[in-house]
C-alpha cells in the first residue's frame, strides 16, 4: 500500500439513534471514492435514510501499523436462532466464558443493550467470569476502528468468500473487526449478531476457534443485535484496552482458512 495511510470512519444516525458505521484504512487517492461509498451506504440503509452523517479522516503514523493474519473462518449450519444461540454459548464456554457472562451478553443483546432498549453503537465489554458490564458508556459502547486489509489480502478474501457464496460486506467487515478484537490483549472472545433486520447471522470469535459463524442467531425482522467482548477475569486495564481497540492501526496482510459450511452437530 502507498503511504501515508489515513483512517476514514463514518457514523450515521437517524432520530438521534445509531444507524450505520464503517471504518477503513486508505491511501490519499482512495479517500474520495471511499467517502462517497460511505455516504451512499448511510443514505441507502434499509433501516431508513441517515439524517446525520459524520465522516472523519485522520492520517495514521506509518511506524504504528502492525501487520497480522486474519482468523480462520468456519460456518456451522443451524436450523434456527435458538439452536444457533445454544451452539454459540457452547463455543463461548469452551473459550473460557462463564454461563453467567454468556447469559448477560445474550440477554442484553436480545433486549437491546443500550439503556433505551435499542442496539448500541459499539460493543459491550463484559467480564468473562462475573458477567459484569464494564464499558464506561453503556449507550455508546466501544467502537473498533483503524483496521483493514492490504489490497492483496482484500482480493484473496473476496475470491475465497465468493467460492463459499459469502462475499458480502457483513462477512468481510465483521471478519476484519473480529480479527482486530482477537489481537487485543485481555480479550478472550467475542459474540456478535447483526442489528440489521434482514440479516440473521452472527458469530463467536476466539483465539483457538477463530471466527465461527452461524446463519441464525436471531429471528428475521429483529433490529436488536450488537457485540460483546469478553474480558479475562479481573485483569481489566480498560483505558489501554479501549485505546487499543479504537486507535491501534492494524493491517491484515494474510487471510486465514476459509472453510466450507458444515452442519452443526448437537452436542449431548
Ligand atoms: C453486521 O454486519 O451487522 C454484523 C454481521 C455479523 C455476521 C457476519 C457474518 O455473516 O459472518
Ligand atoms: Mg448493522
mmCIF file of C-alpha atoms and ligand atoms in Angstrom:
data_model
loop_
_atom_site.group_PDB
_atom_site.id
_atom_site.type_symbol
_atom_site.label_atom_id
_atom_site.label_comp_id
_atom_site.label_asym_id
_atom_site.label_seq_id
_atom_site.Cartn_x
_atom_site.Cartn_y
_atom_site.Cartn_z
ATOM 1 C CA UNK A 1 0.000 0.000 0.000
ATOM 2 C CA UNK A 2 1.194 3.524 -0.766
ATOM 3 C CA UNK A 3 1.876 5.821 2.109
ATOM 4 C CA UNK A 4 0.747 7.671 4.103
ATOM 5 C CA UNK A 5 -2.398 5.843 5.182
ATOM 6 C CA UNK A 6 -5.479 7.540 6.538
ATOM 7 C CA UNK A 7 -8.148 6.250 8.858
ATOM 8 C CA UNK A 8 -11.563 7.064 7.390
ATOM 9 C CA UNK A 9 -14.609 6.487 9.579
ATOM 10 C CA UNK A 10 -18.315 7.005 9.002
ATOM 11 C CA UNK A 11 -21.018 7.200 11.593
ATOM 12 C CA UNK A 12 -24.653 7.732 10.582
ATOM 13 C CA UNK A 13 -27.711 8.257 12.717
ATOM 14 C CA UNK A 14 -31.442 8.805 12.371
ATOM 15 C CA UNK A 15 -33.761 10.263 15.028
ATOM 16 C CA UNK A 16 -30.718 10.515 17.272
ATOM 17 C CA UNK A 17 -30.064 6.765 17.058
ATOM 18 C CA UNK A 18 -27.186 4.885 15.509
ATOM 19 C CA UNK A 19 -27.931 3.619 12.003
ATOM 20 C CA UNK A 20 -24.718 2.623 10.333
ATOM 21 C CA UNK A 21 -20.956 2.836 10.675
ATOM 22 C CA UNK A 22 -17.885 1.957 8.662
ATOM 23 C CA UNK A 23 -14.148 2.208 9.078
ATOM 24 C CA UNK A 24 -11.292 1.689 6.661
ATOM 25 C CA UNK A 25 -7.608 2.477 6.262
ATOM 26 C CA UNK A 26 -6.857 4.059 2.923
ATOM 27 C CA UNK A 27 -4.356 5.861 0.741
ATOM 28 C CA UNK A 28 -4.997 9.518 -0.093
ATOM 29 C CA UNK A 29 -6.174 8.721 -3.610
ATOM 30 C CA UNK A 30 -8.850 6.308 -2.378
ATOM 31 C CA UNK A 31 -10.305 8.662 0.215
ATOM 32 C CA UNK A 32 -12.813 10.398 -2.039
ATOM 33 C CA UNK A 33 -14.409 7.270 -3.544
ATOM 34 C CA UNK A 34 -14.473 5.636 -0.119
ATOM 35 C CA UNK A 35 -16.175 8.669 1.422
ATOM 36 C CA UNK A 36 -18.710 8.662 -1.439
ATOM 37 C CA UNK A 37 -19.444 4.952 -0.841
ATOM 38 C CA UNK A 38 -19.889 5.570 2.856
ATOM 39 C CA UNK A 39 -22.342 8.421 2.219
ATOM 40 C CA UNK A 40 -24.295 6.198 -0.192
ATOM 41 C CA UNK A 41 -24.410 3.467 2.383
ATOM 42 C CA UNK A 42 -25.708 5.820 5.080
ATOM 43 C CA UNK A 43 -28.372 7.276 2.780
ATOM 44 C CA UNK A 44 -29.477 3.898 1.457
ATOM 45 C CA UNK A 45 -29.631 1.989 4.727
ATOM 46 C CA UNK A 46 -32.513 -0.456 4.980
ATOM 47 C CA UNK A 47 -33.480 0.871 8.432
ATOM 48 C CA UNK A 48 -34.031 4.344 6.987
ATOM 49 C CA UNK A 49 -32.165 7.253 5.422
ATOM 50 C CA UNK A 50 -29.482 8.805 7.614
ATOM 51 C CA UNK A 51 -30.240 12.284 8.982
ATOM 52 C CA UNK A 52 -26.738 12.871 10.275
ATOM 53 C CA UNK A 53 -23.583 11.533 8.654
ATOM 54 C CA UNK A 54 -20.188 12.153 10.170
ATOM 55 C CA UNK A 55 -17.073 11.287 8.240
ATOM 56 C CA UNK A 56 -13.706 11.720 9.873
ATOM 57 C CA UNK A 57 -10.319 11.284 8.278
ATOM 58 C CA UNK A 58 -7.018 11.187 10.121
ATOM 59 C CA UNK A 59 -3.517 10.350 8.977
ATOM 60 C CA UNK A 60 -2.031 7.247 10.584
ATOM 61 C CA UNK A 61 1.636 7.294 11.557
ATOM 62 C CA UNK A 62 3.479 4.682 9.472
ATOM 63 C CA UNK A 63 5.591 3.298 12.318
ATOM 64 C CA UNK A 64 2.475 2.390 14.322
ATOM 65 C CA UNK A 65 0.957 -0.057 11.836
ATOM 66 C CA UNK A 66 1.039 -3.747 12.747
ATOM 67 C CA UNK A 67 0.661 -6.457 10.069
ATOM 68 C CA UNK A 68 -1.187 -9.629 11.060
ATOM 69 C CA UNK A 69 -3.209 -12.554 9.667
ATOM 70 C CA UNK A 70 -6.998 -12.858 9.687
ATOM 71 C CA UNK A 71 -8.535 -15.639 11.783
ATOM 72 C CA UNK A 72 -9.811 -18.815 10.114
ATOM 73 C CA UNK A 73 -13.486 -18.743 9.152
ATOM 74 C CA UNK A 74 -15.933 -21.577 9.743
ATOM 75 C CA UNK A 75 -19.706 -21.741 9.305
ATOM 76 C CA UNK A 76 -21.969 -24.076 11.237
ATOM 77 C CA UNK A 77 -25.409 -24.549 9.755
ATOM 78 C CA UNK A 78 -28.130 -24.412 12.379
ATOM 79 C CA UNK A 79 -31.897 -24.807 11.913
ATOM 80 C CA UNK A 80 -32.976 -21.718 13.818
ATOM 81 C CA UNK A 81 -31.694 -18.984 16.114
ATOM 82 C CA UNK A 82 -32.472 -20.988 19.260
ATOM 83 C CA UNK A 83 -30.117 -23.714 18.109
ATOM 84 C CA UNK A 84 -27.651 -21.081 16.929
ATOM 85 C CA UNK A 85 -27.519 -19.388 20.336
ATOM 86 C CA UNK A 86 -27.100 -22.725 22.085
ATOM 87 C CA UNK A 87 -24.229 -23.611 19.782
ATOM 88 C CA UNK A 88 -22.665 -20.153 20.220
ATOM 89 C CA UNK A 89 -22.951 -20.493 24.004
ATOM 90 C CA UNK A 90 -21.166 -23.851 23.825
ATOM 91 C CA UNK A 91 -18.253 -22.345 21.912
ATOM 92 C CA UNK A 92 -18.008 -19.373 24.272
ATOM 93 C CA UNK A 93 -17.925 -21.776 27.218
ATOM 94 C CA UNK A 94 -15.037 -23.667 25.598
ATOM 95 C CA UNK A 95 -13.241 -20.329 25.187
ATOM 96 C CA UNK A 96 -13.421 -19.752 28.953
ATOM 97 C CA UNK A 97 -16.537 -17.585 29.215
ATOM 98 C CA UNK A 98 -18.825 -18.463 32.128
ATOM 99 C CA UNK A 99 -22.510 -19.325 31.630
ATOM 100 C CA UNK A 100 -23.374 -16.197 33.648
ATOM 101 C CA UNK A 101 -21.349 -13.946 31.354
ATOM 102 C CA UNK A 102 -22.846 -15.614 28.262
ATOM 103 C CA UNK A 103 -26.374 -15.118 29.623
ATOM 104 C CA UNK A 104 -25.648 -11.478 30.437
ATOM 105 C CA UNK A 105 -24.421 -10.826 26.908
ATOM 106 C CA UNK A 106 -27.197 -12.687 25.117
ATOM 107 C CA UNK A 107 -29.964 -11.216 27.288
ATOM 108 C CA UNK A 108 -28.625 -7.685 26.767
ATOM 109 C CA UNK A 109 -28.269 -8.117 23.003
ATOM 110 C CA UNK A 110 -31.711 -9.690 22.698
ATOM 111 C CA UNK A 111 -33.444 -6.928 24.644
ATOM 112 C CA UNK A 112 -31.356 -4.011 23.318
ATOM 113 C CA UNK A 113 -28.091 -3.440 25.179
ATOM 114 C CA UNK A 114 -28.389 0.378 25.392
ATOM 115 C CA UNK A 115 -30.376 1.937 28.256
ATOM 116 C CA UNK A 116 -33.214 2.906 25.862
ATOM 117 C CA UNK A 117 -33.633 -0.750 24.776
ATOM 118 C CA UNK A 118 -32.012 -0.235 21.384
ATOM 119 C CA UNK A 119 -28.809 -1.651 19.992
ATOM 120 C CA UNK A 120 -25.593 0.056 20.998
ATOM 121 C CA UNK A 121 -23.372 1.828 18.514
ATOM 122 C CA UNK A 122 -20.329 -0.009 19.828
ATOM 123 C CA UNK A 123 -19.617 -3.157 21.821
ATOM 124 C CA UNK A 124 -20.279 -4.155 25.403
ATOM 125 C CA UNK A 125 -17.248 -5.097 27.500
ATOM 126 C CA UNK A 126 -18.127 -7.990 29.789
ATOM 127 C CA UNK A 127 -16.041 -9.721 32.470
ATOM 128 C CA UNK A 128 -15.752 -13.303 31.196
ATOM 129 C CA UNK A 129 -16.414 -14.782 34.633
ATOM 130 C CA UNK A 130 -18.591 -12.426 36.698
ATOM 131 C CA UNK A 131 -20.605 -11.227 33.690
ATOM 132 C CA UNK A 132 -20.250 -7.636 34.913
ATOM 133 C CA UNK A 133 -20.587 -4.979 32.220
ATOM 134 C CA UNK A 134 -17.530 -2.753 32.130
ATOM 135 C CA UNK A 135 -17.886 -0.345 29.202
ATOM 136 C CA UNK A 136 -17.730 3.235 30.505
ATOM 137 C CA UNK A 137 -20.650 4.413 28.355
ATOM 138 C CA UNK A 138 -23.499 1.894 28.112
ATOM 139 C CA UNK A 139 -25.318 3.863 25.428
ATOM 140 C CA UNK A 140 -22.355 4.165 23.099
ATOM 141 C CA UNK A 141 -20.260 1.094 23.852
ATOM 142 C CA UNK A 142 -16.775 0.759 22.398
ATOM 143 C CA UNK A 143 -16.223 1.009 18.665
ATOM 144 C CA UNK A 144 -13.333 -0.749 16.969
ATOM 145 C CA UNK A 145 -11.539 1.180 14.271
ATOM 146 C CA UNK A 146 -8.303 1.673 12.338
ATOM 147 C CA UNK A 147 -8.127 -1.817 10.842
ATOM 148 C CA UNK A 148 -8.277 -3.001 7.233
ATOM 149 C CA UNK A 149 -6.942 -5.466 4.676
ATOM 150 C CA UNK A 150 -3.986 -4.920 2.370
ATOM 151 C CA UNK A 151 -5.027 -4.783 -1.277
ATOM 152 C CA UNK A 152 -3.756 -8.292 -1.953
ATOM 153 C CA UNK A 153 -5.442 -9.758 1.124
ATOM 154 C CA UNK A 154 -8.684 -7.984 0.101
ATOM 155 C CA UNK A 155 -8.575 -9.668 -3.306
ATOM 156 C CA UNK A 156 -7.759 -13.079 -1.855
ATOM 157 C CA UNK A 157 -10.531 -12.760 0.700
ATOM 158 C CA UNK A 158 -13.087 -11.724 -1.932
ATOM 159 C CA UNK A 159 -12.166 -14.714 -4.124
ATOM 160 C CA UNK A 160 -12.238 -17.146 -1.216
ATOM 161 C CA UNK A 161 -15.556 -15.860 0.116
ATOM 162 C CA UNK A 162 -17.066 -15.882 -3.382
ATOM 163 C CA UNK A 163 -16.325 -19.567 -3.699
ATOM 164 C CA UNK A 164 -18.328 -20.111 -0.497
ATOM 165 C CA UNK A 165 -21.162 -17.760 -1.542
ATOM 166 C CA UNK A 166 -20.253 -15.489 1.368
ATOM 167 C CA UNK A 167 -18.716 -12.433 -0.278
ATOM 168 C CA UNK A 168 -20.821 -9.701 1.282
ATOM 169 C CA UNK A 169 -19.963 -6.588 3.306
ATOM 170 C CA UNK A 170 -21.307 -8.086 6.553
ATOM 171 C CA UNK A 171 -18.899 -11.012 6.437
ATOM 172 C CA UNK A 172 -15.879 -9.073 5.145
ATOM 173 C CA UNK A 173 -16.195 -6.270 7.677
ATOM 174 C CA UNK A 174 -17.090 -8.477 10.647
ATOM 175 C CA UNK A 175 -14.141 -10.791 9.938
ATOM 176 C CA UNK A 176 -11.731 -7.843 9.899
ATOM 177 C CA UNK A 177 -13.244 -6.366 13.050
ATOM 178 C CA UNK A 178 -13.161 -9.706 14.889
ATOM 179 C CA UNK A 179 -9.582 -10.151 13.683
ATOM 180 C CA UNK A 180 -8.563 -6.968 15.469
ATOM 181 C CA UNK A 181 -10.559 -7.872 18.596
ATOM 182 C CA UNK A 182 -8.711 -11.206 18.802
ATOM 183 C CA UNK A 183 -5.330 -9.442 18.810
ATOM 184 C CA UNK A 184 -6.360 -7.265 21.759
ATOM 185 C CA UNK A 185 -4.518 -8.118 24.994
ATOM 186 C CA UNK A 186 -7.079 -9.035 27.681
ATOM 187 C CA UNK A 187 -9.946 -10.111 25.377
ATOM 188 C CA UNK A 188 -10.769 -13.831 25.374
ATOM 189 C CA UNK A 189 -13.736 -13.989 22.982
ATOM 190 C CA UNK A 190 -16.379 -12.054 21.089
ATOM 191 C CA UNK A 191 -20.063 -12.651 20.413
ATOM 192 C CA UNK A 192 -21.906 -10.740 17.686
ATOM 193 C CA UNK A 193 -25.154 -10.820 15.828
ATOM 194 C CA UNK A 194 -26.295 -8.248 13.330
ATOM 195 C CA UNK A 195 -28.602 -5.330 14.109
ATOM 196 C CA UNK A 196 -29.902 -5.283 10.516
ATOM 197 C CA UNK A 197 -33.416 -6.774 10.411
ATOM 198 C CA UNK A 198 -32.831 -8.734 7.190
ATOM 199 C CA UNK A 199 -29.547 -10.281 8.338
ATOM 200 C CA UNK A 200 -29.858 -13.025 10.936
ATOM 201 C CA UNK A 201 -26.259 -14.254 11.052
ATOM 202 C CA UNK A 202 -23.718 -13.796 13.786
ATOM 203 C CA UNK A 203 -20.523 -15.309 15.130
ATOM 204 C CA UNK A 204 -18.342 -16.274 18.030
ATOM 205 C CA UNK A 205 -14.641 -15.450 17.756
ATOM 206 C CA UNK A 206 -11.827 -16.673 19.974
ATOM 207 C CA UNK A 207 -8.109 -17.277 19.581
ATOM 208 C CA UNK A 208 -8.433 -21.084 19.420
ATOM 209 C CA UNK A 209 -11.606 -21.369 17.374
ATOM 210 C CA UNK A 210 -11.151 -18.418 15.013
ATOM 211 C CA UNK A 211 -14.238 -16.785 13.506
ATOM 212 C CA UNK A 212 -17.179 -19.201 13.766
ATOM 213 C CA UNK A 213 -20.375 -18.062 12.032
ATOM 214 C CA UNK A 214 -23.935 -19.221 12.439
ATOM 215 C CA UNK A 215 -26.520 -18.235 9.795
ATOM 216 C CA UNK A 216 -29.148 -17.778 12.509
ATOM 217 C CA UNK A 217 -28.508 -16.076 15.815
ATOM 218 C CA UNK A 218 -31.705 -14.002 15.875
ATOM 219 C CA UNK A 219 -35.151 -14.035 14.259
ATOM 220 C CA UNK A 220 -35.694 -12.385 10.875
ATOM 221 C CA UNK A 221 -37.010 -8.820 11.257
ATOM 222 C CA UNK A 222 -35.288 -8.279 14.627
ATOM 223 C CA UNK A 223 -33.339 -4.998 14.871
ATOM 224 C CA UNK A 224 -31.714 -5.685 18.201
ATOM 225 C CA UNK A 225 -28.185 -7.009 17.909
ATOM 226 C CA UNK A 226 -24.644 -5.948 18.616
ATOM 227 C CA UNK A 227 -21.359 -7.111 20.037
ATOM 228 C CA UNK A 228 -19.955 -8.291 23.353
ATOM 229 C CA UNK A 229 -16.222 -8.528 24.032
ATOM 230 C CA UNK A 230 -15.415 -10.838 26.937
ATOM 231 C CA UNK A 231 -12.501 -9.683 29.086
ATOM 232 C CA UNK A 232 -10.187 -12.012 31.020
ATOM 233 C CA UNK A 233 -11.438 -12.004 34.592
ATOM 234 C CA UNK A 234 -10.005 -9.474 36.989
ATOM 235 C CA UNK A 235 -7.351 -8.119 34.607
ATOM 236 C CA UNK A 236 -9.126 -5.099 33.316
ATOM 237 C CA UNK A 237 -6.827 -2.448 32.003
ATOM 238 C CA UNK A 238 -9.773 -0.620 30.491
ATOM 239 C CA UNK A 239 -8.101 2.596 29.271
ATOM 240 C CA UNK A 240 -5.343 0.612 27.486
ATOM 241 C CA UNK A 241 -7.809 -1.902 26.074
ATOM 242 C CA UNK A 242 -10.183 0.757 24.740
ATOM 243 C CA UNK A 243 -7.287 2.780 23.375
ATOM 244 C CA UNK A 244 -6.021 -0.299 21.502
ATOM 245 C CA UNK A 245 -9.453 -1.099 20.020
ATOM 246 C CA UNK A 246 -10.021 2.453 18.839
ATOM 247 C CA UNK A 247 -6.598 3.706 17.865
ATOM 248 C CA UNK A 248 -4.056 0.957 17.176
ATOM 249 C CA UNK A 249 -3.761 0.669 13.382
ATOM 250 C CA UNK A 250 -3.773 -2.904 12.103
ATOM 251 C CA UNK A 251 -3.473 -4.202 8.552
ATOM 252 C CA UNK A 252 -4.338 -7.799 7.706
ATOM 253 C CA UNK A 253 -1.907 -8.919 5.021
ATOM 254 C CA UNK A 254 -2.809 -12.639 5.095
ATOM 255 C CA UNK A 255 -6.153 -14.371 5.127
ATOM 256 C CA UNK A 256 -6.917 -17.450 7.220
ATOM 257 C CA UNK A 257 -8.532 -20.731 6.168
ATOM 258 C CA UNK A 258 -11.990 -20.279 4.688
ATOM 259 C CA UNK A 259 -13.877 -23.496 5.413
ATOM 260 C CA UNK A 260 -16.980 -24.854 3.716
ATOM 261 C CA UNK A 261 -20.190 -24.613 5.777
ATOM 262 C CA UNK A 262 -20.957 -27.764 7.714
ATOM 263 C CA UNK A 263 -23.959 -28.857 9.773
ATOM 264 C CA UNK A 264 -23.825 -28.174 13.490
ATOM 265 C CA UNK A 265 -23.838 -31.444 15.376
ATOM 266 C CA UNK A 266 -25.835 -31.046 18.562
ATOM 267 C CA UNK A 267 -23.578 -31.940 21.498
ATOM 268 C CA UNK A 268 -25.080 -34.328 24.040
HETATM 269 C C1 LIG B 1 -23.295 -6.813 10.931
HETATM 270 O O1 LIG B 1 -22.828 -6.579 9.825
HETATM 271 O O2 LIG B 1 -24.290 -6.220 11.329
HETATM 272 C C2 LIG B 1 -22.682 -7.890 11.770
HETATM 273 C C3 LIG B 1 -22.665 -9.146 10.990
HETATM 274 C C4 LIG B 1 -22.165 -10.336 11.764
HETATM 275 C C5 LIG B 1 -22.161 -11.625 10.970
HETATM 276 C C6 LIG B 1 -21.388 -11.560 9.689
HETATM 277 C C7 LIG B 1 -21.314 -12.951 9.015
HETATM 278 O O3 LIG B 1 -22.252 -13.316 8.325
HETATM 279 O O4 LIG B 1 -20.309 -13.633 9.196
HETATM 280 MG MG1 LIG B 2 -25.656 -3.042 11.141
#
